[in-house]
PDB file of C-alpha atoms in Angstrom:
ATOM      1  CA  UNK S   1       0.000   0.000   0.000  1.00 53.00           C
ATOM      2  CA  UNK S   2       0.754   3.589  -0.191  1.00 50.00           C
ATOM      3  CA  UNK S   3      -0.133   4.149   3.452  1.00 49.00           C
ATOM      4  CA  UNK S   4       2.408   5.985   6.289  1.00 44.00           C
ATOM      5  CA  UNK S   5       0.729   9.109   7.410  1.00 42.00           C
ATOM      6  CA  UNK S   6      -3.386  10.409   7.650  1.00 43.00           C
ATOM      7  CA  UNK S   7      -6.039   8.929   6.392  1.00 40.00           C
ATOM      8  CA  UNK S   8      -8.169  10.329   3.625  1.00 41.00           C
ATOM      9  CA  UNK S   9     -11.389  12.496   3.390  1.00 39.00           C
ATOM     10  CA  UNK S  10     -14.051  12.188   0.842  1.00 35.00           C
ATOM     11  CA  UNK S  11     -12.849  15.219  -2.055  1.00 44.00           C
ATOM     12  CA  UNK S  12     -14.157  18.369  -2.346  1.00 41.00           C
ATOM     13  CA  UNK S  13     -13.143  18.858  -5.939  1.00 46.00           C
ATOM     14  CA  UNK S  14     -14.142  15.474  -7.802  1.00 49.00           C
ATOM     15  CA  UNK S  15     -12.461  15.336 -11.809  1.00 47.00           C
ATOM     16  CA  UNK S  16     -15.426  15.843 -14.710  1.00 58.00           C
ATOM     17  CA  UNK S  17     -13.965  14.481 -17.179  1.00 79.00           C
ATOM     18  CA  UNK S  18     -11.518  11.211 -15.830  1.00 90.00           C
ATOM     19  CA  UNK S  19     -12.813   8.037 -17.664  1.00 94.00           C
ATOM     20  CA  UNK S  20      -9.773   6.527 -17.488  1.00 96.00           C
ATOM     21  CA  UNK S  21      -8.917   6.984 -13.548  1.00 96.00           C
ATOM     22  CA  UNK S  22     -12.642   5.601 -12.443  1.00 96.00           C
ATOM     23  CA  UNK S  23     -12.206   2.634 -15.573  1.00 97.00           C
ATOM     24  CA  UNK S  24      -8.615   1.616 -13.828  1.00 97.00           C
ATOM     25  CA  UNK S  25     -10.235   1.816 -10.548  1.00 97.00           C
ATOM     26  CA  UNK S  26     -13.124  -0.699 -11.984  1.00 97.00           C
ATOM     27  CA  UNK S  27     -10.646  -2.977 -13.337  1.00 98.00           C
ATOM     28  CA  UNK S  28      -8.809  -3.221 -10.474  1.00 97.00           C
ATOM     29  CA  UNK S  29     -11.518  -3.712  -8.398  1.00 97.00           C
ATOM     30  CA  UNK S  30     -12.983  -6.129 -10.572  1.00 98.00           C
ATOM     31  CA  UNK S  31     -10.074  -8.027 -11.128  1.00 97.00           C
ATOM     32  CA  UNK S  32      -9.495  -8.189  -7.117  1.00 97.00           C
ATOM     33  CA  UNK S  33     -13.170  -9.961  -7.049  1.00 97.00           C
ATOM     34  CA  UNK S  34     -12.769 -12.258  -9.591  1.00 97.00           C
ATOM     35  CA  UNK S  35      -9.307 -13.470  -7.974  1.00 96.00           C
ATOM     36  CA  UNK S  36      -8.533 -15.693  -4.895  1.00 95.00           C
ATOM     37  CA  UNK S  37      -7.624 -12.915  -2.319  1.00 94.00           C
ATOM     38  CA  UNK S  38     -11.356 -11.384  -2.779  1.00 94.00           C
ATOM     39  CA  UNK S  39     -12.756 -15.170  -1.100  1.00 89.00           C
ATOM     40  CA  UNK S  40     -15.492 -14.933  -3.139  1.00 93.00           C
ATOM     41  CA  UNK S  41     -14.492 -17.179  -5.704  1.00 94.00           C
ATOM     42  CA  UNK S  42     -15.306 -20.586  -4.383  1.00 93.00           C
ATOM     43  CA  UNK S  43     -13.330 -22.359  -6.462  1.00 93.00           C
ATOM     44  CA  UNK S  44     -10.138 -21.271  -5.137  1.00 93.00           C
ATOM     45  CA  UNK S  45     -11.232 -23.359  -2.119  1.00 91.00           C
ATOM     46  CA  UNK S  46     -10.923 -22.491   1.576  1.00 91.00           C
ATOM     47  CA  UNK S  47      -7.937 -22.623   3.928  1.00 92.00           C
ATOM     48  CA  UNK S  48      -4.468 -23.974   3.264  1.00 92.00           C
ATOM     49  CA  UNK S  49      -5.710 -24.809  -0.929  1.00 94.00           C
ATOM     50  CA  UNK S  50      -6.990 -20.868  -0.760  1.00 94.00           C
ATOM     51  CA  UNK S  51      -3.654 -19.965   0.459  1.00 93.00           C
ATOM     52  CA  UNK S  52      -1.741 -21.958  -2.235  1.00 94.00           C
ATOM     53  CA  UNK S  53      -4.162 -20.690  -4.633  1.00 95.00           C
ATOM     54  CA  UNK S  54      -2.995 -16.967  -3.743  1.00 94.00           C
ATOM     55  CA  UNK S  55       0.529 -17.600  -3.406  1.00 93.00           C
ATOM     56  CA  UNK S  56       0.510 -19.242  -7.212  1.00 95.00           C
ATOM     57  CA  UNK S  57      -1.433 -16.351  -8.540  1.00 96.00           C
ATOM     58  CA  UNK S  58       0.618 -14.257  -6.795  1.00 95.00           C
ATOM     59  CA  UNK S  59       3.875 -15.486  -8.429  1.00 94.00           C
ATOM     60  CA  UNK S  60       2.192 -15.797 -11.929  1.00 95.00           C
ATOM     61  CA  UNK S  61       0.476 -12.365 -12.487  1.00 96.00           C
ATOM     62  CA  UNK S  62       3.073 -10.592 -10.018  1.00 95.00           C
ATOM     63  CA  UNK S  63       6.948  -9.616 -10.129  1.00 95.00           C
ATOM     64  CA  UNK S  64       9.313 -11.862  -8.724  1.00 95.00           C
ATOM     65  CA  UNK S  65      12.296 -10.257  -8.994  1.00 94.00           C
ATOM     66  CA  UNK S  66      14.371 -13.408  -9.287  1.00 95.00           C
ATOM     67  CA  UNK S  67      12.532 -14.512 -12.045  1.00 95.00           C
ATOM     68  CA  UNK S  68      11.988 -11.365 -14.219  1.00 96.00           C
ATOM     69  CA  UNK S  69      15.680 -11.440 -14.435  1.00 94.00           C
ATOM     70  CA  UNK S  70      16.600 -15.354 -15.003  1.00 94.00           C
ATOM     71  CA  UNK S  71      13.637 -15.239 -17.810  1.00 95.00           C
ATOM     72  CA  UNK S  72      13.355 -11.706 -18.713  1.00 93.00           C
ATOM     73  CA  UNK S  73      11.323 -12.557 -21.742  1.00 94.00           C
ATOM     74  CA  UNK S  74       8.692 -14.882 -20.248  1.00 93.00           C
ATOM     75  CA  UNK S  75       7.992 -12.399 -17.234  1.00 95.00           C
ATOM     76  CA  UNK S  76       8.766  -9.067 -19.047  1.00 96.00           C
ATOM     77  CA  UNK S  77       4.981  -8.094 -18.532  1.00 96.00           C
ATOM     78  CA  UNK S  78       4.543  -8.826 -15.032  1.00 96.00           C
ATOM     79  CA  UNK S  79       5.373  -5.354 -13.821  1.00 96.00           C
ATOM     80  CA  UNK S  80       2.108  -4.435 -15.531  1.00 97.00           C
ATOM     81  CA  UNK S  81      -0.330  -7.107 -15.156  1.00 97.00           C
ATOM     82  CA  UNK S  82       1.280  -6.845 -11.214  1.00 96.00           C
ATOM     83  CA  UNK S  83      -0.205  -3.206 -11.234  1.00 97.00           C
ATOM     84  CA  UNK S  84      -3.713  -4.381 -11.498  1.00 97.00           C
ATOM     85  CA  UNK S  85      -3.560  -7.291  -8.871  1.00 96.00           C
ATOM     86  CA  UNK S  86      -3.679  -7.116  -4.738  1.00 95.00           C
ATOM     87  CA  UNK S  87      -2.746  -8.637  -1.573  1.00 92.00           C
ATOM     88  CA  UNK S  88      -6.518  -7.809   0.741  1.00 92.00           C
ATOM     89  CA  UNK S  89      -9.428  -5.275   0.723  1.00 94.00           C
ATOM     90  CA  UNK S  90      -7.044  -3.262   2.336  1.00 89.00           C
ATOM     91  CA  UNK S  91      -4.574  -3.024   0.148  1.00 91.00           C
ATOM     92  CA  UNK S  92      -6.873  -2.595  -2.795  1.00 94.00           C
ATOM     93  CA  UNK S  93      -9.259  -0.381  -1.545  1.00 92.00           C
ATOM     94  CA  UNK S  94      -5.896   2.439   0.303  1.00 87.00           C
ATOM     95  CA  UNK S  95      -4.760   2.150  -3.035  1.00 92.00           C
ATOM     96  CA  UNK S  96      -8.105   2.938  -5.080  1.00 94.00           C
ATOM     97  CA  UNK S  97      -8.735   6.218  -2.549  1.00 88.00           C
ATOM     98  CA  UNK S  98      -5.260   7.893  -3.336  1.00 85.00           C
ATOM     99  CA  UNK S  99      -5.825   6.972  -7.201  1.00 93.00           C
ATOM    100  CA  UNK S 100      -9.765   8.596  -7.096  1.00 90.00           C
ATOM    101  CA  UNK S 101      -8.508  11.130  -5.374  1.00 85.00           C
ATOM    102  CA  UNK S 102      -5.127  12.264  -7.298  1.00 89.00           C
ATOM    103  CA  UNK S 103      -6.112  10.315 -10.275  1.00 93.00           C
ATOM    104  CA  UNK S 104      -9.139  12.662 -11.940  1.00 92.00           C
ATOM    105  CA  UNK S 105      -7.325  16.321 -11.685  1.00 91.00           C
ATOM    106  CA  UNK S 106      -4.229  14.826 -13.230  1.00 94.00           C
ATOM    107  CA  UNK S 107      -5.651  12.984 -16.388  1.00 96.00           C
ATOM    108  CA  UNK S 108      -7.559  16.115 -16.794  1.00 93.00           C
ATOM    109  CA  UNK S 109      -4.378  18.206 -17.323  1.00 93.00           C
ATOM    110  CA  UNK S 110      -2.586  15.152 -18.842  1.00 95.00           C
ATOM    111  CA  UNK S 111      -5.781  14.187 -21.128  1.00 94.00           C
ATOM    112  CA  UNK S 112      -6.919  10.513 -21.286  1.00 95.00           C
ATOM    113  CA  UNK S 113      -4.436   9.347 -23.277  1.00 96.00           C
ATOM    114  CA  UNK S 114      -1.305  10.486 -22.120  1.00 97.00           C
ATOM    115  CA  UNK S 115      -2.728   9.835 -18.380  1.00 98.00           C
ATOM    116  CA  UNK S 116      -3.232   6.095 -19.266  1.00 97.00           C
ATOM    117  CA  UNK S 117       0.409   5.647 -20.899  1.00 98.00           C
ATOM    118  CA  UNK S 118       1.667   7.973 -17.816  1.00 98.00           C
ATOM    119  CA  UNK S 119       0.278   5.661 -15.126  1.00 98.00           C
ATOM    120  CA  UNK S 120       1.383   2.068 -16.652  1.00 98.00           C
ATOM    121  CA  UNK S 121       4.963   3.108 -17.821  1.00 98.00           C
ATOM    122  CA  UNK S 122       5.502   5.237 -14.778  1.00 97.00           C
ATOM    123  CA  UNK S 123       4.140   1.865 -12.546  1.00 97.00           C
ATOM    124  CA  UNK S 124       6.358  -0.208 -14.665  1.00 97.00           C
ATOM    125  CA  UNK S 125       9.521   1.444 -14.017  1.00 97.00           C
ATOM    126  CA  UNK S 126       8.916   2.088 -10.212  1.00 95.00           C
ATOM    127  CA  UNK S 127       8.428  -2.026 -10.225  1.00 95.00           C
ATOM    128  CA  UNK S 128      11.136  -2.359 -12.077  1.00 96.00           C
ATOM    129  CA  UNK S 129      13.299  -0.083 -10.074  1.00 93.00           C
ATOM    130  CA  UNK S 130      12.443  -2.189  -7.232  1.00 92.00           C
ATOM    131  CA  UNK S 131      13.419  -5.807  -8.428  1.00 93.00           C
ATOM    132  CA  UNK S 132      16.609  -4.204  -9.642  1.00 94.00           C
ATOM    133  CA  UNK S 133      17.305  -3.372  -6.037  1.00 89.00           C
ATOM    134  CA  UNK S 134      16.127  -7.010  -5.027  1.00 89.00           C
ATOM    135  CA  UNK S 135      17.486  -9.263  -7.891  1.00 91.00           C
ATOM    136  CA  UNK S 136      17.734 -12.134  -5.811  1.00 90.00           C
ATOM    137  CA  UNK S 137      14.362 -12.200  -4.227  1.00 89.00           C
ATOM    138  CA  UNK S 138      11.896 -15.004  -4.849  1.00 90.00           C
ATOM    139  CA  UNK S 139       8.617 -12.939  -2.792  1.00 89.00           C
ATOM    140  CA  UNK S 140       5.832 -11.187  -4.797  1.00 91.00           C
ATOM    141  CA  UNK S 141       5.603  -7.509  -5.383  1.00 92.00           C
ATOM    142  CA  UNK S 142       2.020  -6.934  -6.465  1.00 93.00           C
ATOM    143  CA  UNK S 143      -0.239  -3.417  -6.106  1.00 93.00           C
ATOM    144  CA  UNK S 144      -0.813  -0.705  -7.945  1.00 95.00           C
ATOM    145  CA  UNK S 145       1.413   1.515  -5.388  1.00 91.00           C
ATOM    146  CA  UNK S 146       4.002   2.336  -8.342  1.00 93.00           C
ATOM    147  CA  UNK S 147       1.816   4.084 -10.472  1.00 96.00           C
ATOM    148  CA  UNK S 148      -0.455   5.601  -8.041  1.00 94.00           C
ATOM    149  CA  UNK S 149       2.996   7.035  -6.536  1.00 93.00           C
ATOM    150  CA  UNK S 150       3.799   8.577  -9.952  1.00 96.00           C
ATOM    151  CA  UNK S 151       0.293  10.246 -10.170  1.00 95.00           C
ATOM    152  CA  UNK S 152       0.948  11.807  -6.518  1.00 92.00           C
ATOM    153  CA  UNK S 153       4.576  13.247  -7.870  1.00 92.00           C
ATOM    154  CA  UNK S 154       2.802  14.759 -11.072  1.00 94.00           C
ATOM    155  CA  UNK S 155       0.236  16.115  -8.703  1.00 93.00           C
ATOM    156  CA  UNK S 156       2.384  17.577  -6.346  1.00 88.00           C
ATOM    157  CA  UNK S 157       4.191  19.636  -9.912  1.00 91.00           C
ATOM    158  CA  UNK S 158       0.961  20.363 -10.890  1.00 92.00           C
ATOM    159  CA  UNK S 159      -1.438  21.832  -8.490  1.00 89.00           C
ATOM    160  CA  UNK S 160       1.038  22.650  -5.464  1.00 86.00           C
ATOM    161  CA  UNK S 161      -1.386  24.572  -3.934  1.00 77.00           C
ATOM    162  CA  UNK S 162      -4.576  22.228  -3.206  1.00 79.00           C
ATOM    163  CA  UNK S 163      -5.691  21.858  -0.013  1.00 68.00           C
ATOM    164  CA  UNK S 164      -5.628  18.112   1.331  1.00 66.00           C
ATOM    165  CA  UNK S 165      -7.455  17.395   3.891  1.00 57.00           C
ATOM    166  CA  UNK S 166      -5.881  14.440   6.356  1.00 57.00           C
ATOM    167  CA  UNK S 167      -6.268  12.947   9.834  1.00 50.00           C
ATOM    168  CA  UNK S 168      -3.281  13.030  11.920  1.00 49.00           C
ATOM    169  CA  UNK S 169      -3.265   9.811  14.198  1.00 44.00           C
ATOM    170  CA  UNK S 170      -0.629  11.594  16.539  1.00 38.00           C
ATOM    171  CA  UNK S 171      -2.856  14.133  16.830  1.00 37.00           C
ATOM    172  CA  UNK S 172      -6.165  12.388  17.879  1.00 38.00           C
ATOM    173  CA  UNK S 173      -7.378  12.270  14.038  1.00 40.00           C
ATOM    174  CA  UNK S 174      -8.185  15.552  13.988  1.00 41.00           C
ATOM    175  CA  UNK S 175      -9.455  16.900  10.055  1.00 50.00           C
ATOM    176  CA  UNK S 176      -6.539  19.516   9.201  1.00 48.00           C
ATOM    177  CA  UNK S 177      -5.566  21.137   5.688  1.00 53.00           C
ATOM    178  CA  UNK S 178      -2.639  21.485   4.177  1.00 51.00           C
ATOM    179  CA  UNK S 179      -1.443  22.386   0.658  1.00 58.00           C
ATOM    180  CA  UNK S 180      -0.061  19.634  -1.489  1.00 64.00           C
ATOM    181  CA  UNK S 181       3.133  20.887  -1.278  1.00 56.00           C
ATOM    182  CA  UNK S 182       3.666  20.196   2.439  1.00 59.00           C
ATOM    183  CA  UNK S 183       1.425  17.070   2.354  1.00 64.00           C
ATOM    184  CA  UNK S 184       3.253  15.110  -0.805  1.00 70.00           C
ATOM    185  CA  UNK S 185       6.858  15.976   0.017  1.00 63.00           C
ATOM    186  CA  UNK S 186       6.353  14.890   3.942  1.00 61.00           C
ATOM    187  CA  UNK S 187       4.802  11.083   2.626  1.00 61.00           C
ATOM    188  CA  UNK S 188       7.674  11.099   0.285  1.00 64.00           C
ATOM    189  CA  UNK S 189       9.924  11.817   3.088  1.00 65.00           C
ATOM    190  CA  UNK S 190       8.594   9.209   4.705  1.00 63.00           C
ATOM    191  CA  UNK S 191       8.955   6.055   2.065  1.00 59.00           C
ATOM    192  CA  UNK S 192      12.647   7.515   1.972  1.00 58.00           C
ATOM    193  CA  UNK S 193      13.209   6.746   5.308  1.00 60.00           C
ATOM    194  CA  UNK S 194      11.059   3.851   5.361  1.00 53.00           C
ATOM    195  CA  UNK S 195      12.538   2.209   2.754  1.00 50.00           C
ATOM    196  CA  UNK S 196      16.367   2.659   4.318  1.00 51.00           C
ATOM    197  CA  UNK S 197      14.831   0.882   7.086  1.00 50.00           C
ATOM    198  CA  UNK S 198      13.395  -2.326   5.574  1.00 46.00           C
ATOM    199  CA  UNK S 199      14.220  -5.886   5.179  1.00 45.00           C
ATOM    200  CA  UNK S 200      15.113  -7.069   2.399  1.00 41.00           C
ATOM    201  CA  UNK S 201      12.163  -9.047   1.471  1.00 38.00           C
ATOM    202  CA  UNK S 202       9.235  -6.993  -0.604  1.00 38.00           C
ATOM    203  CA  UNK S 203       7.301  -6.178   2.649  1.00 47.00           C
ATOM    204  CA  UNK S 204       5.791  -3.050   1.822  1.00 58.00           C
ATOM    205  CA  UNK S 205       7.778  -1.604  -1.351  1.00 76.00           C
ATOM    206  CA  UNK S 206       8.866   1.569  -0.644  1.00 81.00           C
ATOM    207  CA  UNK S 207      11.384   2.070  -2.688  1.00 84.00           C
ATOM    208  CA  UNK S 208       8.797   1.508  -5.185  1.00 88.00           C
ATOM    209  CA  UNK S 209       7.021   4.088  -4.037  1.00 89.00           C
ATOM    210  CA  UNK S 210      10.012   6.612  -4.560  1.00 88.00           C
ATOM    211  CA  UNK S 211      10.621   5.708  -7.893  1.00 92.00           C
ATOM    212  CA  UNK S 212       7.336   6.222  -9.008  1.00 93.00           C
ATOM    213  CA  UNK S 213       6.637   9.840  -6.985  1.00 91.00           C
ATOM    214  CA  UNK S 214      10.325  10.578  -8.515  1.00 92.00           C
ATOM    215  CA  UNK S 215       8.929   9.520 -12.074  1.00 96.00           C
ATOM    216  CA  UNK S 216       5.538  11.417 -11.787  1.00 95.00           C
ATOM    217  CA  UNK S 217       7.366  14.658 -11.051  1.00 94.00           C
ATOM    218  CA  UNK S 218       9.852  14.747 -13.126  1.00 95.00           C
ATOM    219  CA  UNK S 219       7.872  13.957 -16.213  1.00 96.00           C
ATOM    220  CA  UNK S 220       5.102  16.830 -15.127  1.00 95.00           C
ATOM    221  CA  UNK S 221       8.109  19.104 -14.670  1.00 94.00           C
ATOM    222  CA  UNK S 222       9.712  18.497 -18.088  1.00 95.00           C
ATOM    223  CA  UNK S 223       6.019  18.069 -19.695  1.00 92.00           C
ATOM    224  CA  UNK S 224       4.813  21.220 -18.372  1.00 91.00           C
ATOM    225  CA  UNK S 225       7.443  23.796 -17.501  1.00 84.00           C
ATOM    226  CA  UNK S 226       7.223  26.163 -14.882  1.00 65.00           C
ATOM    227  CA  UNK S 227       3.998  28.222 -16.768  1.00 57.00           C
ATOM    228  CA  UNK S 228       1.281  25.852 -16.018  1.00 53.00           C
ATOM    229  CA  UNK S 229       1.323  24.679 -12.267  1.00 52.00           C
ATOM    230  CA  UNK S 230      -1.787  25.869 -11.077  1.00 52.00           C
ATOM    231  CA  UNK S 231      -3.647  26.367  -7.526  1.00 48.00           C
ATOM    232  CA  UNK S 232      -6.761  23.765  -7.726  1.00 45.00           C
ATOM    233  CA  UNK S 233      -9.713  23.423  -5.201  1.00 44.00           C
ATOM    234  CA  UNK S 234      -9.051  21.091  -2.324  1.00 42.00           C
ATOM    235  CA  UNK S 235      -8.184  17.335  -2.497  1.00 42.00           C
ATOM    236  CA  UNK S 236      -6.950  14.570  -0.126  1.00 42.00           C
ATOM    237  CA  UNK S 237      -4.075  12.379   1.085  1.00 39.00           C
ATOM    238  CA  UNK S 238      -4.884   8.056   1.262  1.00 39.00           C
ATOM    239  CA  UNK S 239      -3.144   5.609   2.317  1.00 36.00           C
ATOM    240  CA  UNK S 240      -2.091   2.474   1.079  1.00 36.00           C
ATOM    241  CA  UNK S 241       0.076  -0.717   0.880  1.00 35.00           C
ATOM    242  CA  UNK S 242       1.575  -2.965  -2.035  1.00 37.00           C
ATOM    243  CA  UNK S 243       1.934  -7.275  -1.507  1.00 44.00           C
ATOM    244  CA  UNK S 244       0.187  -9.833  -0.478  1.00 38.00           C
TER     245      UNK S 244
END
């Protein structure tokens, strides 16, 4: 998941015109259903067969990092298909509130092209960036935390100024607003230091997480320029989480 800090708010400001955002959130959502984790397939079974079921999809539609570089070209899609599959409800539904929430505003600047190649190229590379860092590991890396994370970088370019509204667990979950540009680079800040900090196993993939925030940012930067960031009405900060 994205997760680390607040918990999100229902938006103020909601996209108008953002097929693409609410069709990836479908997908993923209907994908999640239709798969083992969801346990409402009963095929899948129950107990230790619904586990093995899970860990198999897991390793087939996910990135193992050990395997996407012994046989580059039979996995060399998994760091897409991985970006449409999760570990729980929790871990699908943190990761569908930061992408209805970030998502809309950004493919309406981007348009609904360029937002769609944006989000899976951007989520590619942050997966990618991450089994580089863990060549020998034989866990799945699965979520859609890569790409979402490049949507919150682009954001963060892009509408600096947006109020997001967030509930502070250290300070009794009180609602408080902030603009995006203290929000966004405090999270970041906080995968940095997360990620120095974890095992070695894919956990909760941070680094991940950087890559793609790094990604989203600097392609809004050298897409846009410095003439088009813009002050936009108030959005909101999720959380999230990324592997089974």
């Amino acid at each position: 998941m994205i997760s680390n800090w607040g918990s999100a708010l229902v938006r103020t400001f909601r996209g108008t015109s953002a097929p693409m955002t609410y069709a990836l959130i479908g997908l993923c959502c209907l994908i999640f259903v239709l798969g083992p984790a969801s346990g409402f397939v009963p095929s899948y079974g129950t107990g230790d067969t619904l586990l093995a079921a899970q860990r198999a999809y897991f390793r087939r539609w996910g990135v193992v990092p050990a395997e996407l570089f012994a046989h580059p070209t039979r996995e060399a899609l998994t760091p897409v298909t991985a970006l449409f599959i999760h570990g729980s409800w929790v871990h699908l539904l943190g990761n569908m509130l930061f992408l209805y929430v970030f998502g809309a505003m950004t493919e309406e600047r981007l348009g609904r092209v360029e937002f769609t190649l944006f989000y899976l190229v951007c989520g590619y590379l942050a997966l990618l960036g991450y089994a580089v860092a863990n060549t020998g590991s034989e866990q799945s890396l699965v979520g859609a935390s890569g790409a979402i994370s490049a949507v919150l970088g682009a954001f963060l370019y892009l509408f600096p100024r947006a109020r997001v509204t967030s509930l502070l667990p250290f300070l009794f979950f009180l609602p408080l607003r902030f603009p995006a540009w203290v929000v966004l680079p405090f999270w970041a800040a906080l995968q940095w230091l997360a990620a120095g900090q974890a095992a070695t196993g894919p956990g909760v993939a941070y680094l991940a997480h950087l890559v793609g925030f790094t990604l989203g940012f600097g392609y809004a930067w050298v897409r846009f320029g410095r003439t088009t960031r813009v002050g936009a009405a108030p959005a909101t900060v999720p959380e999230g989480e990324n592997q089974p």
